Short mmCIF file of C-alpha atoms in Angstrom, two decimals:
data_model
loop_
_atom_site.label_atom_id
_atom_site.label_comp_id
_atom_site.label_asym_id
_atom_site.label_seq_id
_atom_site.Cartn_x
_atom_site.Cartn_y
_atom_site.Cartn_z
CA MET D 1 -43.18 -48.67 -81.12
CA GLU D 2 -41.66 -46.66 -78.30
CA PRO D 3 -37.84 -46.50 -78.24
CA ALA D 4 -35.81 -46.46 -75.05
CA PRO D 5 -32.16 -47.32 -74.39
CA VAL D 6 -33.13 -49.61 -71.50
CA LEU D 7 -36.36 -51.23 -70.37
CA VAL D 8 -36.49 -52.15 -66.67
CA VAL D 9 -39.31 -54.58 -65.89
CA GLY D 10 -40.54 -54.41 -62.33
CA ALA D 11 -40.67 -51.34 -60.04
CA GLY D 12 -39.97 -52.94 -56.70
CA PRO D 13 -36.93 -51.81 -54.74
CA VAL D 14 -34.42 -53.53 -57.10
CA GLY D 15 -36.08 -52.26 -60.26
CA MET D 16 -36.26 -48.70 -58.94
CA ALA D 17 -32.65 -48.84 -57.72
CA THR D 18 -31.65 -50.02 -61.21
CA ALA D 19 -33.50 -47.14 -62.83
CA LEU D 20 -31.96 -44.58 -60.43
CA ALA D 21 -28.45 -45.97 -61.00
CA LEU D 22 -28.96 -45.75 -64.77
CA ALA D 23 -30.20 -42.17 -64.43
CA ARG D 24 -27.20 -41.24 -62.30
CA LEU D 25 -25.06 -42.47 -65.20
CA GLY D 26 -27.06 -40.34 -67.64
CA VAL D 27 -29.02 -43.20 -69.29
CA ARG D 28 -32.75 -43.00 -69.97
CA CYS D 29 -34.98 -45.96 -69.24
CA VAL D 30 -38.61 -47.06 -69.23
CA LEU D 31 -39.51 -48.49 -65.83
CA ALA D 32 -42.63 -50.68 -66.25
CA ASP D 33 -44.66 -52.34 -63.50
CA ARG D 34 -48.08 -53.95 -63.56
CA ASP D 35 -49.11 -52.36 -60.25
CA PHE D 36 -50.14 -48.75 -59.92
CA GLU D 37 -49.24 -48.40 -56.20
CA THR D 38 -46.24 -49.31 -54.11
CA SER D 39 -46.29 -52.44 -51.97
CA VAL D 40 -48.52 -52.82 -48.93
CA HIS D 41 -46.73 -55.99 -48.01
CA PRO D 42 -43.85 -55.82 -45.43
CA LYS D 43 -41.58 -58.11 -47.40
CA LEU D 44 -38.38 -56.69 -45.94
CA ASP D 45 -37.47 -54.72 -42.86
CA TYR D 46 -33.76 -54.01 -43.22
CA VAL D 47 -31.46 -52.25 -45.70
CA ASN D 48 -27.94 -53.42 -44.90
CA SER D 49 -24.83 -51.32 -44.74
CA ARG D 50 -23.61 -52.09 -48.27
CA SER D 51 -27.00 -51.17 -49.74
CA MET D 52 -27.00 -47.96 -47.74
CA GLU D 53 -23.56 -47.17 -49.18
CA PHE D 54 -25.05 -47.60 -52.64
CA PHE D 55 -28.04 -45.44 -51.71
CA ARG D 56 -25.59 -42.80 -50.42
CA GLN D 57 -23.90 -42.96 -53.81
CA LEU D 58 -27.31 -42.34 -55.42
CA GLY D 59 -27.93 -39.37 -53.08
CA ILE D 60 -30.98 -40.85 -51.37
CA ALA D 61 -29.64 -42.36 -48.10
CA GLY D 62 -30.92 -39.42 -46.07
CA ASP D 63 -34.46 -39.75 -47.37
CA ILE D 64 -34.47 -43.48 -46.64
CA ARG D 65 -33.34 -42.84 -43.07
CA ALA D 66 -36.03 -40.21 -42.60
CA ALA D 67 -38.69 -42.73 -43.62
CA GLY D 68 -37.26 -45.57 -41.52
CA VAL D 69 -36.89 -46.34 -37.83
CA ALA D 70 -35.37 -43.42 -35.93
CA PRO D 71 -31.59 -43.66 -35.42
CA ARG D 72 -31.75 -43.85 -31.64
CA HIS D 73 -33.48 -47.25 -31.61
CA SER D 74 -31.39 -50.40 -31.23
CA ALA D 75 -31.85 -53.52 -33.30
CA ASP D 76 -31.86 -56.04 -30.49
CA VAL D 77 -32.94 -59.62 -31.23
CA ILE D 78 -34.64 -61.58 -28.41
CA TRP D 79 -34.78 -65.38 -28.44
CA SER D 80 -37.50 -66.83 -26.28
CA THR D 81 -39.70 -69.84 -25.68
CA GLY D 82 -42.55 -67.38 -26.34
CA LEU D 83 -44.24 -64.34 -24.92
CA ALA D 84 -46.07 -66.67 -22.57
CA GLY D 85 -42.76 -68.39 -21.70
CA ARG D 86 -39.32 -67.14 -20.81
CA PRO D 87 -36.45 -65.42 -22.62
CA ILE D 88 -33.45 -67.46 -23.72
CA THR D 89 -30.88 -64.86 -24.81
CA THR D 90 -30.60 -61.46 -26.43
CA TRP D 91 -28.36 -60.51 -29.33
CA ALA D 92 -27.64 -56.83 -28.71
CA LEU D 93 -27.28 -54.98 -32.05
CA PRO D 94 -26.44 -51.29 -32.23
CA SER D 95 -28.67 -48.42 -33.22
CA VAL D 96 -27.73 -46.22 -36.18
CA ASP D 97 -26.51 -43.59 -33.78
CA GLU D 98 -24.28 -46.07 -31.99
CA GLU D 99 -22.89 -47.42 -35.28
CA ARG D 100 -22.17 -43.91 -36.50
CA ARG D 101 -20.13 -43.26 -33.35
CA ARG D 102 -18.18 -46.44 -34.00
CA ILE D 103 -17.54 -45.50 -37.61
CA ALA D 104 -16.25 -42.09 -36.54
CA ALA D 105 -14.04 -43.59 -33.81
CA ASP D 106 -12.48 -46.43 -35.78
CA ASP D 107 -10.08 -45.78 -38.59
CA ASP D 108 -9.11 -49.40 -39.28
CA GLY D 109 -11.21 -49.70 -42.44
CA THR D 110 -13.36 -52.52 -41.11
CA ARG D 111 -16.58 -50.47 -40.86
CA PRO D 112 -18.98 -49.36 -43.57
CA ALA D 113 -19.44 -45.80 -44.74
CA GLU D 114 -23.09 -46.12 -43.74
CA PRO D 115 -24.83 -48.10 -41.02
CA GLY D 116 -27.69 -50.39 -42.01
CA GLN D 117 -31.23 -49.03 -41.69
CA ARG D 118 -34.37 -50.64 -40.29
CA ILE D 119 -37.19 -49.86 -42.68
CA SER D 120 -40.18 -51.72 -44.03
CA GLN D 121 -40.62 -52.21 -47.77
CA ILE D 122 -43.93 -50.38 -47.30
CA GLU D 123 -41.95 -47.26 -46.30
CA LEU D 124 -38.97 -47.79 -48.59
CA GLU D 125 -40.79 -48.03 -51.91
CA PRO D 126 -42.50 -44.60 -51.76
CA VAL D 127 -39.07 -42.98 -51.18
CA LEU D 128 -37.60 -44.72 -54.22
CA ARG D 129 -40.67 -44.03 -56.33
CA ALA D 130 -40.61 -40.31 -55.49
CA HIS D 131 -37.01 -40.12 -56.69
CA CYS D 132 -37.89 -42.01 -59.86
CA ARG D 133 -40.74 -39.62 -60.58
CA ARG D 134 -38.44 -36.62 -60.13
CA SER D 135 -35.87 -37.92 -62.53
CA GLY D 136 -36.13 -36.62 -66.07
CA LEU D 137 -34.39 -39.80 -67.29
CA ILE D 138 -36.84 -42.33 -65.84
CA ASP D 139 -40.12 -42.93 -67.67
CA LEU D 140 -42.12 -44.64 -64.94
CA ARG D 141 -44.99 -46.63 -66.41
CA PRO D 142 -47.24 -48.19 -63.75
CA GLY D 143 -50.06 -50.36 -65.07
CA LEU D 144 -47.98 -52.09 -67.76
CA ARG D 145 -47.84 -55.94 -67.65
CA PHE D 146 -44.83 -57.51 -69.36
CA ASP D 147 -45.75 -60.33 -71.75
CA THR D 148 -42.89 -61.36 -73.99
CA LEU D 149 -39.84 -60.23 -75.94
CA THR D 150 -37.76 -60.99 -78.99
CA GLN D 151 -34.09 -60.14 -79.53
CA ASP D 152 -31.92 -59.34 -82.55
CA ASP D 153 -28.43 -58.04 -83.12
CA GLN D 154 -29.43 -54.45 -82.49
CA GLY D 155 -31.77 -54.67 -79.55
CA VAL D 156 -34.88 -56.10 -77.88
CA THR D 157 -38.52 -55.71 -78.76
CA SER D 158 -40.76 -56.17 -75.68
CA LYS D 159 -44.52 -56.59 -75.70
CA LEU D 160 -46.42 -55.28 -72.73
CA TYR D 161 -50.13 -54.74 -72.03
CA ASP D 162 -51.94 -51.86 -70.42
CA VAL D 163 -53.69 -53.55 -67.49
CA MET D 164 -56.66 -51.17 -67.71
CA THR D 165 -57.41 -51.39 -71.45
CA ASP D 166 -55.57 -54.60 -72.41
CA ARG D 167 -53.99 -52.57 -75.20
CA PRO D 168 -50.66 -53.97 -76.39
CA ILE D 169 -47.64 -51.66 -76.16
CA ARG D 170 -44.31 -52.45 -77.75
CA VAL D 171 -41.06 -51.02 -76.40
CA ARG D 172 -37.90 -51.16 -78.43
CA SER D 173 -34.77 -50.98 -76.31
CA ARG D 174 -31.12 -51.88 -76.60
CA TYR D 175 -31.23 -53.83 -73.29
CA VAL D 176 -33.77 -55.20 -70.84
CA ILE D 177 -33.22 -55.72 -67.12
CA GLY D 178 -35.80 -58.05 -65.54
CA CYS D 179 -36.49 -57.13 -61.93
CA ASP D 180 -39.94 -58.65 -61.84
CA GLY D 181 -39.73 -60.84 -58.79
CA ALA D 182 -39.64 -64.51 -57.88
CA SER D 183 -42.27 -65.52 -60.38
CA SER D 184 -40.47 -63.50 -63.10
CA ARG D 185 -42.18 -63.49 -66.44
CA VAL D 186 -38.95 -62.24 -68.02
CA ARG D 187 -37.10 -65.31 -66.73
CA THR D 188 -39.85 -67.59 -68.00
CA VAL D 189 -39.88 -66.06 -71.46
CA LEU D 190 -36.11 -66.43 -71.69
CA GLY D 191 -36.42 -70.11 -70.83
CA ILE D 192 -33.97 -69.79 -67.92
CA GLY D 193 -34.37 -72.62 -65.44
CA GLU D 194 -33.85 -72.51 -61.70
CA ASP D 195 -32.49 -74.54 -58.85
CA SER D 196 -35.02 -74.33 -56.04
CA PHE D 197 -35.69 -76.08 -52.73
CA GLY D 198 -37.88 -75.60 -49.71
CA VAL D 199 -36.99 -75.56 -45.99
CA PRO D 200 -37.42 -78.93 -44.33
CA GLY D 201 -39.47 -78.48 -41.17
CA LEU D 202 -40.97 -75.17 -42.40
CA PRO D 203 -43.59 -76.23 -44.97
CA GLY D 204 -45.51 -72.98 -44.84
CA ALA D 205 -46.13 -69.81 -42.89
CA PHE D 206 -48.94 -67.40 -42.11
CA MET D 207 -48.27 -63.66 -41.75
CA VAL D 208 -50.37 -61.13 -39.78
CA HIS D 209 -49.45 -57.46 -40.16
CA PHE D 210 -51.21 -55.32 -37.55
CA LYS D 211 -51.42 -52.23 -35.37
CA SER D 212 -51.04 -52.40 -31.59
CA ARG D 213 -49.83 -50.14 -28.80
CA ASP D 214 -49.93 -52.94 -26.20
CA LEU D 215 -46.29 -52.77 -25.18
CA ALA D 216 -47.06 -54.46 -21.87
CA SER D 217 -47.67 -57.62 -23.88
CA LEU D 218 -45.24 -57.21 -26.73
CA HIS D 219 -42.34 -55.91 -24.67
CA ARG D 220 -42.80 -58.38 -21.83
CA HIS D 221 -39.21 -59.45 -22.28
CA GLY D 222 -37.91 -56.06 -23.34
CA PRO D 223 -37.92 -53.92 -26.52
CA PHE D 224 -36.77 -55.66 -29.69
CA TRP D 225 -36.45 -55.52 -33.43
CA HIS D 226 -36.90 -59.27 -33.94
CA TYR D 227 -38.43 -61.59 -31.39
CA PHE D 228 -37.73 -65.21 -32.28
CA ALA D 229 -39.93 -67.80 -30.57
CA PHE D 230 -39.52 -70.75 -33.00
CA ARG D 231 -43.22 -71.24 -33.66
CA TYR D 232 -43.39 -67.57 -34.59
CA VAL D 233 -41.34 -64.42 -35.06
CA VAL D 234 -42.50 -60.88 -34.17
CA ILE D 235 -40.99 -57.94 -36.07
CA ALA D 236 -41.19 -54.39 -34.74
CA GLN D 237 -41.67 -52.36 -37.94
CA ASP D 238 -41.56 -48.77 -36.67
CA GLU D 239 -41.00 -48.62 -32.89
CA ARG D 240 -44.47 -47.07 -32.58
CA ASP D 241 -47.42 -49.29 -33.28
CA THR D 242 -46.83 -51.44 -36.38
CA TRP D 243 -45.87 -55.12 -36.11
CA THR D 244 -45.65 -58.23 -38.24
CA VAL D 245 -45.92 -61.80 -36.94
CA HIS D 246 -44.95 -64.80 -39.07
CA VAL D 247 -46.28 -68.12 -37.75
CA ASN D 248 -44.55 -71.27 -38.97
CA GLY D 249 -46.81 -74.08 -40.05
CA ALA D 250 -46.45 -77.48 -38.39
CA HIS D 251 -47.52 -79.31 -41.56
CA PRO D 252 -48.07 -78.32 -45.25
CA ASP D 253 -51.82 -77.97 -44.97
CA GLU D 254 -52.06 -76.04 -41.69
CA PHE D 255 -52.84 -72.76 -43.42
CA ALA D 256 -54.56 -74.14 -46.48
CA THR D 257 -57.64 -72.50 -45.00
CA PRO D 258 -56.51 -69.19 -43.43
CA PRO D 259 -57.71 -68.45 -39.91
CA ALA D 260 -61.17 -66.89 -40.00
CA ASP D 261 -60.25 -64.46 -37.19
CA PRO D 262 -56.60 -63.48 -37.56
CA ALA D 263 -56.61 -61.42 -34.34
CA ALA D 264 -57.95 -64.34 -32.30
CA PHE D 265 -55.51 -66.70 -34.01
CA LEU D 266 -52.64 -64.38 -33.12
CA ARG D 267 -53.65 -64.08 -29.47
CA ASP D 268 -53.97 -67.85 -29.24
CA THR D 269 -50.57 -68.43 -30.90
CA LEU D 270 -48.80 -65.86 -28.69
CA GLY D 271 -50.52 -67.05 -25.55
CA THR D 272 -51.36 -63.49 -24.50
CA GLU D 273 -54.36 -61.17 -24.43
CA LEU D 274 -52.62 -58.86 -26.86
CA LYS D 275 -54.73 -55.81 -27.69
CA ILE D 276 -54.80 -55.51 -31.46
CA ASP D 277 -56.07 -52.18 -32.83
CA LYS D 278 -56.29 -53.26 -36.44
CA VAL D 279 -55.25 -56.14 -38.66
CA LEU D 280 -53.74 -54.53 -41.76
CA LEU D 281 -52.88 -57.53 -43.89
CA THR D 282 -52.63 -61.31 -43.81
CA SER D 283 -51.05 -63.73 -46.20
CA ARG D 284 -49.81 -67.30 -46.62
CA TRP D 285 -46.32 -67.92 -47.94
CA ARG D 286 -44.00 -70.86 -48.48
CA PRO D 287 -40.36 -70.52 -47.37
CA GLY D 288 -37.84 -71.50 -49.96
CA PHE D 289 -34.68 -70.80 -51.95
CA MET D 290 -34.11 -70.35 -55.65
CA LEU D 291 -31.19 -69.47 -57.87
CA ALA D 292 -31.61 -68.94 -61.63
CA ASP D 293 -29.45 -71.17 -63.85
CA ARG D 294 -28.31 -68.07 -65.70
CA TYR D 295 -28.45 -64.35 -65.02
CA ARG D 296 -28.36 -63.33 -68.66
CA ALA D 297 -29.69 -64.26 -72.06
CA GLY D 298 -28.39 -62.09 -74.90
CA ARG D 299 -29.26 -58.48 -74.17
CA VAL D 300 -31.47 -59.32 -71.22
CA LEU D 301 -30.26 -59.45 -67.58
CA LEU D 302 -32.03 -60.72 -64.46
CA ALA D 303 -31.73 -58.98 -61.11
CA GLY D 304 -33.16 -59.33 -57.62
CA ASP D 305 -35.76 -62.01 -56.92
CA ALA D 306 -35.98 -62.77 -60.60
CA ALA D 307 -32.46 -64.19 -60.24
CA HIS D 308 -32.52 -65.50 -56.65
CA ARG D 309 -34.94 -66.01 -53.79
CA MET D 310 -33.87 -66.43 -50.18
CA PHE D 311 -35.39 -67.01 -46.78
CA PRO D 312 -35.53 -63.73 -44.79
CA THR D 313 -32.86 -64.79 -42.33
CA GLY D 314 -29.95 -62.36 -42.70
CA ALA D 315 -31.93 -59.96 -44.92
CA TYR D 316 -29.94 -60.99 -47.96
CA GLY D 317 -32.70 -61.12 -50.55
CA MET D 318 -33.35 -57.50 -51.50
CA ASN D 319 -29.88 -56.42 -50.41
CA THR D 320 -28.32 -58.91 -52.83
CA GLY D 321 -30.66 -57.47 -55.45
CA ILE D 322 -29.43 -53.91 -54.80
CA GLY D 323 -25.92 -55.19 -55.57
CA ASP D 324 -27.27 -56.72 -58.78
CA ALA D 325 -28.83 -53.42 -59.68
CA MET D 326 -25.66 -51.39 -59.25
CA ASP D 327 -23.60 -53.91 -61.21
CA ALA D 328 -26.07 -54.26 -64.08
CA ALA D 329 -26.65 -50.50 -64.33
CA TRP D 330 -23.06 -49.38 -64.80
CA LYS D 331 -22.34 -52.10 -67.34
CA VAL D 332 -25.46 -51.44 -69.40
CA ALA D 333 -24.86 -47.69 -69.16
CA ALA D 334 -21.32 -48.14 -70.50
CA LEU D 335 -22.67 -50.16 -73.46
CA VAL D 336 -25.37 -47.59 -74.16
CA GLY D 337 -22.78 -44.79 -73.98
CA HIS D 338 -20.32 -46.71 -76.19
CA THR D 339 -17.60 -46.60 -73.54
CA GLY D 340 -17.84 -50.32 -72.73
CA GLY D 341 -17.23 -53.50 -74.70
CA PRO D 342 -19.02 -56.84 -75.03
CA ALA D 343 -17.28 -58.51 -72.11
CA LEU D 344 -19.36 -56.35 -69.77
CA LEU D 345 -22.46 -58.44 -70.48
CA ASP D 346 -20.57 -61.66 -69.85
CA SER D 347 -19.13 -60.24 -66.63
CA TYR D 348 -22.55 -59.56 -65.10
CA GLU D 349 -23.32 -63.24 -64.46
CA THR D 350 -19.70 -64.03 -63.67
CA ASP D 351 -19.69 -61.30 -61.00
CA ARG D 352 -23.13 -61.58 -59.50
CA ARG D 353 -24.25 -65.20 -59.63
CA PRO D 354 -21.53 -66.42 -57.19
CA VAL D 355 -22.62 -63.69 -54.77
CA GLY D 356 -26.24 -64.83 -55.06
CA LEU D 357 -25.26 -68.45 -54.45
CA ARG D 358 -23.10 -67.67 -51.43
CA ASN D 359 -25.72 -65.36 -49.89
CA MET D 360 -28.40 -67.98 -50.44
CA ARG D 361 -26.24 -70.60 -48.67
CA THR D 362 -25.56 -68.17 -45.85
CA SER D 363 -29.25 -67.52 -45.39
CA HIS D 364 -29.80 -71.27 -45.35
CA ARG D 365 -27.16 -71.58 -42.65
CA HIS D 366 -28.94 -68.95 -40.53
CA ILE D 367 -32.26 -70.75 -40.74
CA GLY D 368 -30.40 -73.89 -39.73
CA VAL D 369 -29.46 -72.15 -36.47
CA HIS D 370 -33.13 -71.47 -35.80
CA MET D 371 -34.06 -75.06 -36.56
CA ARG D 372 -31.29 -76.55 -34.42
CA ALA D 373 -32.09 -74.30 -31.43
CA GLY D 374 -35.75 -75.33 -31.64
CA ALA D 375 -34.71 -79.00 -31.80
CA LEU D 376 -32.54 -78.57 -28.68
CA LEU D 377 -35.48 -77.19 -26.74
CA ARG D 378 -37.69 -80.09 -27.85
CA GLU D 379 -34.97 -82.51 -26.80
CA GLY D 380 -35.09 -81.10 -23.28
CA VAL D 381 -31.80 -79.20 -23.34
CA PRO D 382 -31.91 -76.58 -20.56
CA VAL D 383 -32.55 -72.98 -21.63
CA ASP D 384 -28.99 -72.01 -20.56
CA GLY D 385 -27.63 -74.65 -22.93
CA VAL D 386 -29.77 -73.39 -25.84
CA ALA D 387 -28.59 -69.85 -25.06
CA GLY D 388 -24.97 -71.00 -25.24
CA PHE D 389 -25.59 -72.54 -28.66
CA LEU D 390 -27.32 -69.39 -29.96
CA ASP D 391 -24.64 -67.04 -28.66
CA ALA D 392 -21.95 -69.20 -30.26
CA GLU D 393 -23.80 -69.22 -33.60
CA ARG D 394 -24.83 -65.59 -33.82
CA GLY D 395 -24.13 -63.88 -37.10
CA GLU D 396 -27.54 -63.19 -38.59
CA ASN D 397 -27.57 -59.48 -39.55
CA GLU D 398 -23.94 -59.21 -38.32
CA TYR D 399 -21.97 -61.02 -41.07
CA ARG D 400 -19.99 -58.05 -42.26
CA GLY D 401 -17.84 -60.21 -44.50
CA VAL D 402 -20.94 -61.28 -46.38
CA GLU D 403 -22.28 -57.74 -46.67
CA LEU D 404 -19.04 -55.89 -47.47
CA GLY D 405 -16.38 -58.46 -48.30
CA TYR D 406 -17.56 -60.18 -51.45
CA ARG D 407 -15.06 -60.06 -54.34
CA TYR D 408 -15.39 -60.62 -58.05
CA ASP D 409 -12.48 -63.07 -58.22
CA ALA D 410 -13.35 -64.42 -61.67
CA SER D 411 -14.50 -61.24 -63.31
CA PRO D 412 -13.32 -60.80 -66.91
CA VAL D 413 -13.27 -57.02 -66.42
CA VAL D 414 -10.94 -56.89 -63.42
CA CYS D 415 -7.13 -56.92 -63.61
CA HIS D 416 -6.40 -59.83 -61.29
CA GLU D 417 -3.12 -60.35 -59.45
CA ASP D 418 -0.94 -63.37 -58.91
CA GLY D 419 -0.42 -64.73 -55.43
CA ALA D 420 -2.72 -65.63 -52.58
CA ALA D 421 -5.75 -63.43 -52.07
CA PRO D 422 -6.43 -62.06 -48.60
CA GLY D 423 -8.44 -64.35 -46.36
CA TRP D 424 -12.22 -64.08 -46.24
CA SER D 425 -14.57 -64.68 -43.36
CA PRO D 426 -18.36 -64.28 -43.30
CA ALA D 427 -18.15 -62.67 -39.89
CA ALA D 428 -15.64 -59.89 -40.63
CA TYR D 429 -14.66 -57.61 -43.47
CA THR D 430 -10.92 -57.63 -44.20
CA PRO D 431 -9.79 -54.15 -45.33
CA THR D 432 -8.06 -54.59 -48.67
CA THR D 433 -7.98 -53.25 -52.22
CA TRP D 434 -7.40 -56.72 -53.68
CA PRO D 435 -8.80 -56.47 -57.20
CA GLY D 436 -12.49 -57.28 -57.51
CA GLY D 437 -13.33 -56.28 -53.96
CA ARG D 438 -14.84 -53.29 -52.21
CA PRO D 439 -12.07 -51.04 -50.79
CA PRO D 440 -12.03 -49.92 -47.16
CA SER D 441 -14.16 -47.00 -46.16
CA VAL D 442 -11.90 -44.50 -44.41
CA PRO D 443 -12.94 -41.24 -42.74
CA LEU D 444 -10.58 -38.46 -43.89
CA ALA D 445 -9.26 -35.76 -41.64
CA ASP D 446 -12.47 -33.69 -41.88
CA GLY D 447 -14.65 -36.76 -41.20
CA THR D 448 -15.75 -37.17 -44.80
CA PRO D 449 -15.73 -40.80 -45.98
CA LEU D 450 -13.21 -41.38 -48.76
CA PHE D 451 -16.08 -43.01 -50.64
CA ASP D 452 -17.63 -39.56 -51.11
CA LEU D 453 -14.72 -38.70 -53.48
CA LEU D 454 -15.68 -41.50 -55.82
CA ALA D 455 -17.42 -40.55 -59.03
CA GLN D 456 -20.35 -42.09 -60.89
CA GLU D 457 -17.89 -43.11 -63.56
CA PHE D 458 -14.51 -44.79 -62.94
CA THR D 459 -12.28 -43.18 -60.31
CA LEU D 460 -8.51 -43.30 -60.08
CA VAL D 461 -7.61 -42.74 -56.41
CA ASP D 462 -4.11 -41.32 -56.35
CA PHE D 463 -2.22 -41.23 -53.04
CA ALA D 464 1.00 -40.05 -54.66
CA GLY D 465 -0.17 -36.99 -56.57
CA ASP D 466 3.19 -36.70 -58.34
CA GLY D 467 2.17 -37.29 -61.95
CA ARG D 468 2.68 -41.04 -62.06
CA ALA D 469 -1.04 -41.48 -62.76
CA GLY D 470 -0.72 -39.60 -66.04
CA PRO D 471 -0.15 -42.44 -68.51
CA LEU D 472 -3.21 -44.35 -67.25
CA LEU D 473 -5.40 -41.26 -67.31
CA ASP D 474 -4.19 -40.32 -70.79
CA THR D 475 -4.85 -43.82 -72.09
CA ALA D 476 -8.36 -43.87 -70.57
CA ALA D 477 -9.11 -40.53 -72.27
CA ALA D 478 -7.79 -41.85 -75.58
CA GLN D 479 -10.12 -44.88 -75.35
CA GLY D 480 -13.11 -42.75 -74.36
CA LEU D 481 -13.34 -44.11 -70.79
CA PRO D 482 -14.44 -41.38 -68.31
CA VAL D 483 -12.20 -41.45 -65.25
CA ARG D 484 -12.18 -39.04 -62.36
CA HIS D 485 -8.70 -38.38 -60.90
CA ALA D 486 -8.98 -38.10 -57.11
CA VAL D 487 -5.79 -37.14 -55.29
CA VAL D 488 -5.95 -38.10 -51.61
CA ARG D 489 -3.36 -36.83 -49.11
CA ASP D 490 -4.04 -39.11 -46.16
CA ARG D 491 -1.41 -41.42 -44.71
CA ARG D 492 -3.88 -43.70 -42.91
CA ALA D 493 -6.03 -44.09 -46.00
CA ARG D 494 -2.94 -44.93 -48.10
CA GLU D 495 -1.94 -47.59 -45.56
CA LEU D 496 -5.33 -49.27 -45.72
CA TRP D 497 -5.65 -48.95 -49.53
CA GLU D 498 -2.28 -50.72 -49.96
CA ARG D 499 -1.25 -49.05 -53.25
CA ASP D 500 -0.51 -45.54 -54.50
CA LEU D 501 -2.93 -45.90 -57.41
CA VAL D 502 -6.27 -47.68 -57.19
CA LEU D 503 -8.75 -47.69 -60.12
CA LEU D 504 -12.36 -48.18 -59.08
CA ARG D 505 -15.34 -49.15 -61.19
CA PRO D 506 -18.61 -47.19 -60.96
CA ASP D 507 -19.90 -49.78 -58.46
CA GLN D 508 -17.00 -48.96 -56.11
CA HIS D 509 -15.16 -52.29 -56.70
CA VAL D 510 -11.44 -52.32 -57.47
CA ALA D 511 -10.64 -52.81 -61.19
CA TRP D 512 -6.84 -52.39 -60.97
CA ARG D 513 -4.17 -51.20 -58.55
CA GLY D 514 -0.44 -50.50 -58.52
CA ASN D 515 2.24 -48.22 -57.24
CA ARG D 516 2.89 -46.78 -60.69
CA ALA D 517 1.11 -46.74 -64.01
CA PRO D 518 0.92 -50.18 -65.63
CA ALA D 519 3.50 -51.06 -68.25
CA ASP D 520 0.66 -51.54 -70.76
CA SER D 521 -1.93 -48.96 -69.79
CA ALA D 522 -3.89 -49.62 -72.98
CA ALA D 523 -4.42 -53.28 -72.09
CA VAL D 524 -5.60 -52.39 -68.59
CA VAL D 525 -8.12 -49.86 -69.91
CA ARG D 526 -9.38 -52.27 -72.56
CA ARG D 527 -9.89 -54.93 -69.97
CA VAL D 528 -11.72 -52.91 -67.33
CA ARG D 529 -14.11 -51.44 -69.85
CA GLY D 530 -14.84 -54.88 -71.30
CA ALA D 531 -13.26 -54.32 -74.69
CA ASP D 532 -10.53 -56.94 -74.32
CA PRO D 533 -11.38 -59.85 -72.00
CA ALA D 534 -8.36 -61.92 -72.98
CA ARG D 535 -5.33 -61.68 -70.72
#
């Protein structure tokens, strides 16, 4: 039996992010996946700004950008009656270069430390896998199929099979994190149920992933990232020659038998003589939503699509999973390192499941905009009227409050405050250090984001620098909680961070804040490390 502190099941983006976050915290893991190669399926095409902040924290944001769409390209979304029809409206979305200029120019704390990044999962996974392979703390095991597990008071015994030899392999670990996708075997073995539903009016879809340099046809209405035409959507994957089209089925059985000639089917659907150099991949898929009833059973946690499945609108699926990964990793690492207490496991579901539920509902709202706009066209509403509706309802891939503004308001490992919390809107991030939330990203005088001063462990950001942080730091040291003391001399940052002392968790969320050390520093430290959930 092979021992490991943590077993991560599933080496997709969420599983690999989990492993990399554990390694950054000094914790070894076995990362098992039944597949030998990274995905050839373009399941995602956008890493949002919060996920890019996390990847910056892991030291890999630059490599992801190098593999993705070049920073000069915009992310415009065109709405149209079809390539053979007429445009309705365009949602102009900035390029990475444009967003960086805005981040540098604005010091109001409303912007992220990192812009989002257009990148296909096909390009993202090799970057993550290369970093996993280089880590001495990640034992990457492709070709291992997870079968079952049993738990006891000391740990988890997992049974996996070598897919080549069918030889059983047992891994003994203290914890397991299941990142094995929507049809998660880990979730099934745990007996965790799910709340799932389809999308009325979208009973199925057919995807064609292909190569083409025929910009005269594809850019008939201008360059784009997404081209929404109701019956279908076209996605520009790399601004060179790679595209994906998803065609929505009119009835459940439309794609029961896939088109015999995908290229001809695509030309017929688009109403153009599109020159297709090569069809790379086709697949049928059924749109839907799912949220696991629980995110945890004993020493086993669920993350990513194993815990939630969302329609692609808004790109919340994988990005919500990256948030899961960062939250699960620091809590499990603290337990492995004996710096955390039992409330950390309870806090994982309390923190992350509400985020999954809200993001699922937001994705559902976005698809409702698509459905309603299509209905307006069918009802004979003039194109200008449909454009007005769409422009009033825009928010897909722009809801900064959803991406940056989520707070862990019920977390048992956050020191909550009395009084009314700051307002929240899906459309905008409100700069605040209200406990449980992500603090504002502020560029310091030299242009460095304040976030770059935050450690992999807890960080006490100290805007006073006059010794008042001492009691809290001493108490943390006495309880064995690693805390970096970061003194920041920046008036604008202090204004936006609202308090002289702000204690941040390893996932960059506020655990406690105050203008002086707490009256009972020991109680604060016990709470934030999960050793004393009662308050």
